[in-house]
Coordinates of C-alpha atoms and ligand atoms in Angstrom, one line a residue:
M1 CA 17.1 -112.4 2.6
A2 CA 18.0 -113.0 -1.0
S3 CA 21.0 -111.1 -2.1
S4 CA 19.1 -109.6 -5.1
S5 CA 16.4 -108.0 -2.8
S6 CA 18.8 -106.9 -0.2
F7 CA 20.7 -105.2 -2.9
R8 CA 17.6 -103.3 -3.9
V9 CA 16.6 -102.2 -0.3
T10 CA 20.0 -101.1 0.7
P11 CA 19.7 -97.5 -0.5
T12 CA 16.3 -97.2 1.2
L13 CA 17.7 -98.7 4.4
S14 CA 20.7 -96.4 4.5
L15 CA 18.5 -93.4 3.9
L16 CA 16.4 -94.5 6.9
L17 CA 19.5 -95.0 9.0
L18 CA 20.7 -91.5 8.0
L19 CA 17.4 -90.0 9.0
L20 CA 17.5 -91.8 12.3
L21 CA 21.0 -90.5 13.0
V22 CA 20.1 -86.9 12.1
G23 CA 17.0 -87.3 14.3
S24 CA 18.9 -88.5 17.3
S25 CA 21.7 -85.9 17.1
S26 CA 19.0 -83.2 17.4
A27 CA 17.5 -84.9 20.5
K28 CA 14.3 -83.3 21.7
L29 CA 13.7 -81.3 24.8
S30 CA 11.1 -82.8 27.2
T31 CA 9.2 -81.5 30.2
D32 CA 10.3 -84.5 32.4
F33 CA 14.0 -84.3 31.5
Y34 CA 15.2 -83.9 35.1
A35 CA 12.4 -86.0 36.7
K36 CA 14.9 -88.5 38.0
S37 CA 18.1 -86.6 38.1
C38 CA 16.8 -83.4 39.8
P39 CA 13.2 -83.8 41.0
K40 CA 13.5 -80.7 43.2
L41 CA 14.5 -78.5 40.3
E42 CA 11.2 -76.7 39.8
P43 CA 10.4 -75.8 43.4
T44 CA 14.0 -74.7 43.9
V45 CA 13.9 -72.3 40.9
K46 CA 10.5 -71.0 41.8
S47 CA 11.4 -70.1 45.4
V48 CA 14.5 -68.0 44.4
V49 CA 12.5 -66.3 41.6
K50 CA 9.7 -65.5 44.0
S51 CA 12.0 -64.1 46.7
A52 CA 13.8 -61.9 44.1
I53 CA 10.5 -60.5 42.8
S54 CA 9.3 -59.9 46.3
K55 CA 12.4 -57.7 46.7
E56 CA 11.9 -55.9 43.4
K57 CA 8.9 -56.5 41.1
R58 CA 10.8 -55.4 38.0
M59 CA 13.1 -58.4 38.4
G60 CA 10.3 -60.6 36.9
A61 CA 10.5 -58.6 33.7
S62 CA 14.3 -58.7 33.6
L63 CA 14.3 -62.5 33.9
L64 CA 11.7 -62.8 31.1
R65 CA 13.8 -60.6 28.9
L66 CA 17.0 -62.6 29.6
F67 CA 15.3 -65.7 28.1
F68 CA 14.4 -63.8 24.9
H69 CA 17.9 -62.5 24.6
D70 CA 19.4 -65.9 25.3
C71 CA 17.2 -67.7 22.7
F72 CA 17.7 -65.2 19.9
V73 CA 21.5 -65.5 19.9
N74 CA 22.6 -69.0 18.8
G75 CA 19.5 -70.6 20.4
C76 CA 18.6 -71.1 24.1
D77 CA 22.0 -72.1 25.3
G78 CA 22.8 -69.8 28.3
S79 CA 25.1 -67.8 26.1
V80 CA 23.8 -64.5 27.3
L81 CA 25.1 -65.3 30.8
L82 CA 28.8 -65.6 29.8
D83 CA 31.1 -62.9 30.9
D84 CA 33.7 -61.6 28.4
T85 CA 37.0 -63.5 28.4
S86 CA 40.4 -63.1 26.8
S87 CA 39.3 -65.4 24.0
F88 CA 35.8 -63.9 23.2
T89 CA 33.8 -60.8 23.8
G90 CA 30.4 -61.9 24.8
E91 CA 26.8 -60.7 24.6
K92 CA 26.7 -58.6 27.8
N93 CA 28.4 -55.7 26.0
A94 CA 26.4 -55.9 22.9
K95 CA 24.1 -53.0 22.2
P96 CA 20.8 -54.6 23.3
N97 CA 22.3 -55.7 26.6
K98 CA 24.8 -53.1 27.7
N99 CA 23.5 -51.0 30.6
S100 CA 20.2 -52.8 30.1
A101 CA 20.1 -56.6 30.6
R102 CA 19.8 -57.5 34.2
G103 CA 19.0 -60.4 36.5
F104 CA 22.4 -62.1 36.3
D105 CA 22.8 -62.1 40.1
V106 CA 19.4 -63.8 40.4
I107 CA 20.4 -66.5 37.9
D108 CA 23.6 -67.0 39.9
D109 CA 21.5 -67.4 43.1
I110 CA 19.2 -70.0 41.4
K111 CA 22.3 -71.9 40.1
T112 CA 23.8 -72.0 43.6
A113 CA 20.5 -73.3 45.0
V114 CA 20.1 -75.9 42.2
E115 CA 23.7 -77.1 42.5
K116 CA 23.0 -77.7 46.2
V117 CA 20.2 -80.1 45.5
C118 CA 21.6 -81.8 42.3
P119 CA 25.2 -80.8 41.6
G120 CA 26.4 -80.8 38.0
V121 CA 23.1 -81.8 36.4
V122 CA 21.1 -78.8 35.4
S123 CA 22.1 -76.4 32.6
C124 CA 22.1 -72.6 33.0
A125 CA 20.0 -72.5 29.8
D126 CA 17.3 -74.6 31.5
I127 CA 17.5 -72.3 34.5
V128 CA 16.9 -69.3 32.4
A129 CA 13.9 -70.9 30.7
T130 CA 12.4 -72.0 34.0
A131 CA 13.0 -68.6 35.7
A132 CA 11.2 -66.8 32.8
R133 CA 8.1 -69.0 33.2
D134 CA 8.2 -68.5 37.0
S135 CA 8.5 -64.8 36.6
V136 CA 5.4 -64.6 34.3
V137 CA 3.5 -66.7 36.8
T138 CA 4.6 -64.7 39.8
L139 CA 3.5 -61.4 38.1
G140 CA 0.0 -62.9 37.5
G141 CA 0.4 -64.4 34.0
P142 CA -0.2 -67.9 32.7
S143 CA 1.8 -71.0 33.5
W144 CA 3.0 -73.7 31.2
K145 CA 5.3 -76.8 31.3
V146 CA 8.8 -75.8 30.4
K147 CA 10.6 -78.2 28.1
L148 CA 14.1 -79.0 29.4
G149 CA 17.3 -80.8 28.4
R150 CA 19.2 -77.9 27.0
R151 CA 23.0 -77.7 27.4
D152 CA 25.2 -74.7 27.8
A153 CA 27.2 -73.0 25.1
K154 CA 31.0 -73.0 25.4
T155 CA 31.4 -69.7 23.6
T156 CA 29.5 -66.8 22.1
S157 CA 30.0 -63.4 20.5
K158 CA 28.9 -59.8 20.8
S159 CA 28.2 -59.5 17.1
A160 CA 25.8 -62.5 17.2
A161 CA 23.8 -60.5 19.8
N162 CA 23.9 -57.3 17.8
N163 CA 22.7 -59.1 14.7
G164 CA 20.1 -61.4 16.3
I165 CA 18.2 -59.2 18.7
P166 CA 16.0 -56.5 16.9
P167 CA 16.6 -52.9 18.0
P168 CA 13.7 -50.6 19.2
T169 CA 14.1 -48.7 15.9
S170 CA 12.9 -51.7 13.9
S171 CA 10.2 -51.4 11.3
L172 CA 7.4 -54.0 11.2
S173 CA 9.0 -55.8 8.4
N174 CA 12.4 -56.0 10.3
L175 CA 10.6 -57.4 13.3
I176 CA 8.8 -60.0 11.2
S177 CA 12.1 -61.1 9.5
K178 CA 14.1 -61.3 12.7
F179 CA 11.6 -63.6 14.2
K180 CA 11.2 -65.6 11.0
A181 CA 15.0 -66.1 11.0
V182 CA 14.6 -68.2 14.2
G183 CA 11.5 -70.0 13.1
L184 CA 8.9 -67.8 14.8
S185 CA 5.8 -66.5 12.9
T186 CA 4.4 -63.0 12.8
K187 CA 1.7 -64.1 15.2
D188 CA 4.4 -65.5 17.6
M189 CA 6.2 -62.1 17.3
V190 CA 3.1 -60.1 18.2
A191 CA 2.2 -62.5 21.1
L192 CA 5.7 -62.5 22.5
S193 CA 5.9 -58.7 22.2
G194 CA 3.2 -58.9 24.9
G195 CA 6.1 -59.5 27.2
H196 CA 6.3 -55.7 27.2
T197 CA 3.3 -55.8 29.5
I198 CA 5.9 -55.8 32.3
G199 CA 9.2 -53.9 32.9
Q200 CA 10.9 -50.7 32.1
S201 CA 12.7 -49.0 29.2
R202 CA 15.5 -46.5 29.3
C203 CA 15.0 -43.0 27.7
T204 CA 17.7 -43.8 25.1
S205 CA 15.5 -46.6 23.7
F206 CA 12.4 -44.5 23.2
R207 CA 13.7 -40.9 22.8
A208 CA 13.4 -40.8 19.0
H209 CA 9.8 -42.2 19.2
I210 CA 8.5 -39.6 21.7
Y211 CA 10.2 -36.6 19.9
N212 CA 10.1 -37.5 16.2
D213 CA 7.4 -40.0 15.5
T214 CA 3.9 -38.9 14.6
N215 CA 2.1 -42.1 15.3
I216 CA 2.0 -41.4 19.0
D217 CA -0.7 -39.9 21.3
S218 CA 0.4 -36.3 21.9
S219 CA -0.4 -36.1 25.5
F220 CA 1.4 -39.4 26.2
A221 CA 4.5 -38.1 24.3
K222 CA 4.4 -34.9 26.3
T223 CA 4.3 -36.8 29.6
R224 CA 7.2 -39.1 28.6
R225 CA 9.3 -36.1 27.4
K226 CA 9.3 -34.7 30.9
N227 CA 11.6 -37.4 32.1
C228 CA 13.5 -38.0 28.9
P229 CA 15.5 -35.0 27.6
K230 CA 15.7 -34.5 23.9
T231 CA 19.5 -34.2 23.8
S232 CA 21.2 -37.6 23.4
G233 CA 23.5 -38.2 26.4
S234 CA 21.3 -36.5 29.0
G235 CA 19.0 -38.7 31.0
D236 CA 19.7 -41.7 28.8
N237 CA 19.1 -44.1 31.7
N238 CA 15.9 -42.5 33.0
L239 CA 13.2 -45.2 33.1
A240 CA 9.6 -45.3 31.9
P241 CA 7.3 -48.3 32.0
L242 CA 6.8 -50.4 28.9
D243 CA 3.1 -50.8 29.9
L244 CA 2.1 -47.4 31.2
Q245 CA -0.9 -48.9 33.1
T246 CA 0.3 -52.0 35.0
P247 CA 4.1 -52.5 34.5
T248 CA 4.3 -55.1 37.3
S249 CA 1.3 -57.3 36.3
F250 CA 1.2 -59.6 33.4
D251 CA -2.0 -58.7 31.5
N252 CA -3.1 -57.6 28.0
N253 CA -2.9 -53.8 28.7
Y254 CA 0.1 -53.5 26.5
F255 CA -2.1 -54.2 23.4
K256 CA -4.7 -51.7 24.6
N257 CA -2.0 -49.1 24.9
L258 CA -0.9 -49.8 21.3
I259 CA -4.5 -49.1 20.1
A260 CA -4.4 -45.8 22.0
R261 CA -1.1 -45.0 20.3
K262 CA 0.6 -45.2 23.6
G263 CA 3.4 -47.7 22.8
I264 CA 6.6 -46.4 24.3
L265 CA 9.0 -48.0 21.8
H266 CA 9.0 -47.2 18.1
S267 CA 9.0 -51.0 17.5
D268 CA 6.0 -51.5 19.8
Q269 CA 3.9 -49.0 17.9
Q270 CA 4.9 -50.7 14.6
L271 CA 2.6 -53.6 15.6
F272 CA -0.4 -51.3 15.4
N273 CA 0.3 -48.8 12.7
G274 CA -2.1 -49.6 9.8
G275 CA -0.2 -52.8 8.9
S276 CA -0.7 -56.5 8.7
T277 CA -0.5 -57.0 12.5
D278 CA -3.2 -54.5 13.5
S279 CA -5.8 -57.3 13.6
I280 CA -3.7 -59.5 15.9
V281 CA -3.2 -56.5 18.3
K282 CA -6.9 -55.9 18.3
S283 CA -7.7 -59.6 19.0
Y284 CA -5.3 -59.6 22.0
S285 CA -6.6 -56.4 23.3
S286 CA -10.1 -57.7 23.4
S287 CA -9.4 -61.2 24.4
P288 CA -7.0 -61.8 27.3
S289 CA -7.4 -65.6 27.0
K290 CA -6.4 -65.5 23.3
F291 CA -3.3 -63.5 24.2
V292 CA -2.4 -65.9 27.0
S293 CA -2.8 -69.0 24.9
D294 CA -0.8 -67.6 22.0
F295 CA 1.9 -66.2 24.3
T296 CA 2.3 -69.5 26.0
E297 CA 2.5 -71.4 22.8
A298 CA 5.1 -68.9 21.4
M299 CA 7.2 -69.1 24.6
I300 CA 7.4 -72.8 24.2
K301 CA 8.3 -72.4 20.5
M302 CA 11.0 -69.8 21.4
G303 CA 12.4 -72.2 24.0
D304 CA 12.9 -74.7 21.2
I305 CA 15.2 -72.5 19.2
S306 CA 18.4 -74.6 18.3
P307 CA 19.1 -76.1 21.7
L308 CA 22.3 -77.9 22.4
T309 CA 21.4 -81.5 23.4
G310 CA 23.0 -84.9 23.9
S311 CA 26.7 -84.5 24.2
K312 CA 26.9 -81.0 22.7
G313 CA 27.9 -78.1 24.9
Q314 CA 28.2 -78.7 28.6
I315 CA 26.6 -78.3 32.0
R316 CA 28.3 -75.2 33.3
K317 CA 29.3 -75.1 37.0
N318 CA 29.2 -71.3 37.0
C319 CA 26.7 -69.7 34.7
R320 CA 29.1 -66.8 33.9
K321 CA 31.9 -68.9 32.6
V322 CA 32.8 -72.0 30.6
N323 CA 34.0 -75.0 32.7
Ligands
HEM1 C1 9.8 -57.6 19.2 C2 11.0 -57.2 19.3 C3 11.5 -56.6 20.6 C4 12.1 -55.4 20.7 C5 12.5 -54.5 19.6 C6 12.4 -55.2 22.1 C7 13.1 -54.1 22.6 C8 13.2 -53.8 24.0 C9 13.8 -52.7 24.5 C10 14.4 -51.6 23.7 C11 13.6 -52.7 25.9 C12 14.1 -51.6 26.9 C13 15.6 -51.9 27.1 C14 16.2 -50.7 27.8 O1 16.0 -49.5 27.4 O2 17.0 -50.9 28.7 C15 13.0 -53.9 26.2 C16 12.6 -54.3 27.4 C17 12.0 -55.5 27.7 N1 11.7 -56.5 26.8 FE1 11.7 -56.4 24.8 N2 11.9 -56.3 22.8 C18 11.3 -57.1 21.9 C19 10.7 -58.3 22.2 C20 10.6 -58.9 23.5 C21 10.2 -60.2 23.8 C22 9.9 -61.3 22.8 C23 10.2 -60.3 25.2 C24 9.8 -61.5 26.0 C25 8.9 -62.4 25.7 C26 10.6 -59.0 25.7 C27 10.6 -58.7 27.0 C28 11.1 -57.5 27.5 C29 10.9 -57.2 28.9 C30 10.2 -58.0 30.0 C31 11.5 -55.9 29.1 C32 11.7 -55.1 30.4 C33 13.0 -55.6 31.1 C34 13.3 -54.9 32.4 O3 12.5 -54.1 32.9 O4 14.4 -55.2 32.9 N3 10.9 -58.2 24.7 N4 12.7 -54.6 25.0
NAG2 C1 14.8 -36.3 15.1 O1 15.0 -36.3 13.7 C2 16.0 -35.4 13.3 C3 16.1 -35.4 11.8 O2 16.3 -36.8 11.3 C4 17.4 -35.8 13.9 O3 18.4 -34.9 13.6 C5 17.2 -35.8 15.4 O4 18.3 -36.2 16.1 C6 16.0 -36.6 15.9 N1 15.7 -36.4 17.3 C7 15.7 -37.4 18.2 C8 15.4 -37.0 19.6 O5 15.8 -38.6 17.8

């Protein structure tokens, strides 16, 4: 190469090199990440998830929610699983999780089973992502290929969880902006909210909605008040289903409830309250297949939120603590 021309291409070349470097340091997740290193991963996770759900159907909901709470705090990095230590206060005691997030024992059981078949290879973050998919499938919902290759965080913080996960008092614009902050669209937000087709809520999460909001079916509010006393502090942990019709099957009834003004959380009913998301709720309530395909797409997108890859993070031995 003539020195004059090489002199001219150098800036272009170095820019290309830089782009390549940036690209490789944010390596992509892939569905066949453990094909060689842990071929038994998927059946191993599925069998533990299935047995946990056969003992308690709600566990499927709890495992799905863990994935959401993991991904919304510093990305899908298993951070939600970390117990508090002397050097950090973790996510388990943050407001959205305290007395609420569950399924940690099941994740431990999965990790133990996975470590038996391929020790030191699979991250806790990937276990959470896979268990969420298997939970949805086990409760009658859609399946999809889970992208894998995440690594586990070495630290986390309670405040990151308090700031990242939207509370049930959120307005529609708050919900939209919390999801936008992690790269998810309004449509993704509505589709993912369909996760509330399964599982339970505590009275403390919906008390204000059933006593103070006016955009709620009055007979539904009356029914829910029976098991959720008005006074804060009494009956806080009493449970009610997020989908009043079929809380252990993954279907589109959640959206039908919203149209009937029977959303249990203030935040749920925000999705159908005369605003920009009404049309999305209507389309999901009339088309289960549209809901399922948008939900699946959004779950994959949520799973892509800032993963630790390559040599970042670690593969934890015990999901509750850093190696
Ligand atoms: C859109 C914003 C969201 C808000 C404000 C929200 C809020 C809540 C609240 C307050 C509860 C009840 C917690 C309790 O009282 O103990 C709950 C439960 C649940 N959430 Fe969400 N959530 C949201 C999005 C999601 C997403 C994206 C998913 C999953 C795709 C999800 C899945 C679940 C599940 C399955 C449960 C029931 C868990 C169980 O029964 O253990 N949520 N959520
Ligand atoms: C209803 O709203 C009033 C006035 O803002 C408030 O004092 C009260 O605590 C609320 N009740 C519930 C159950 O949230």
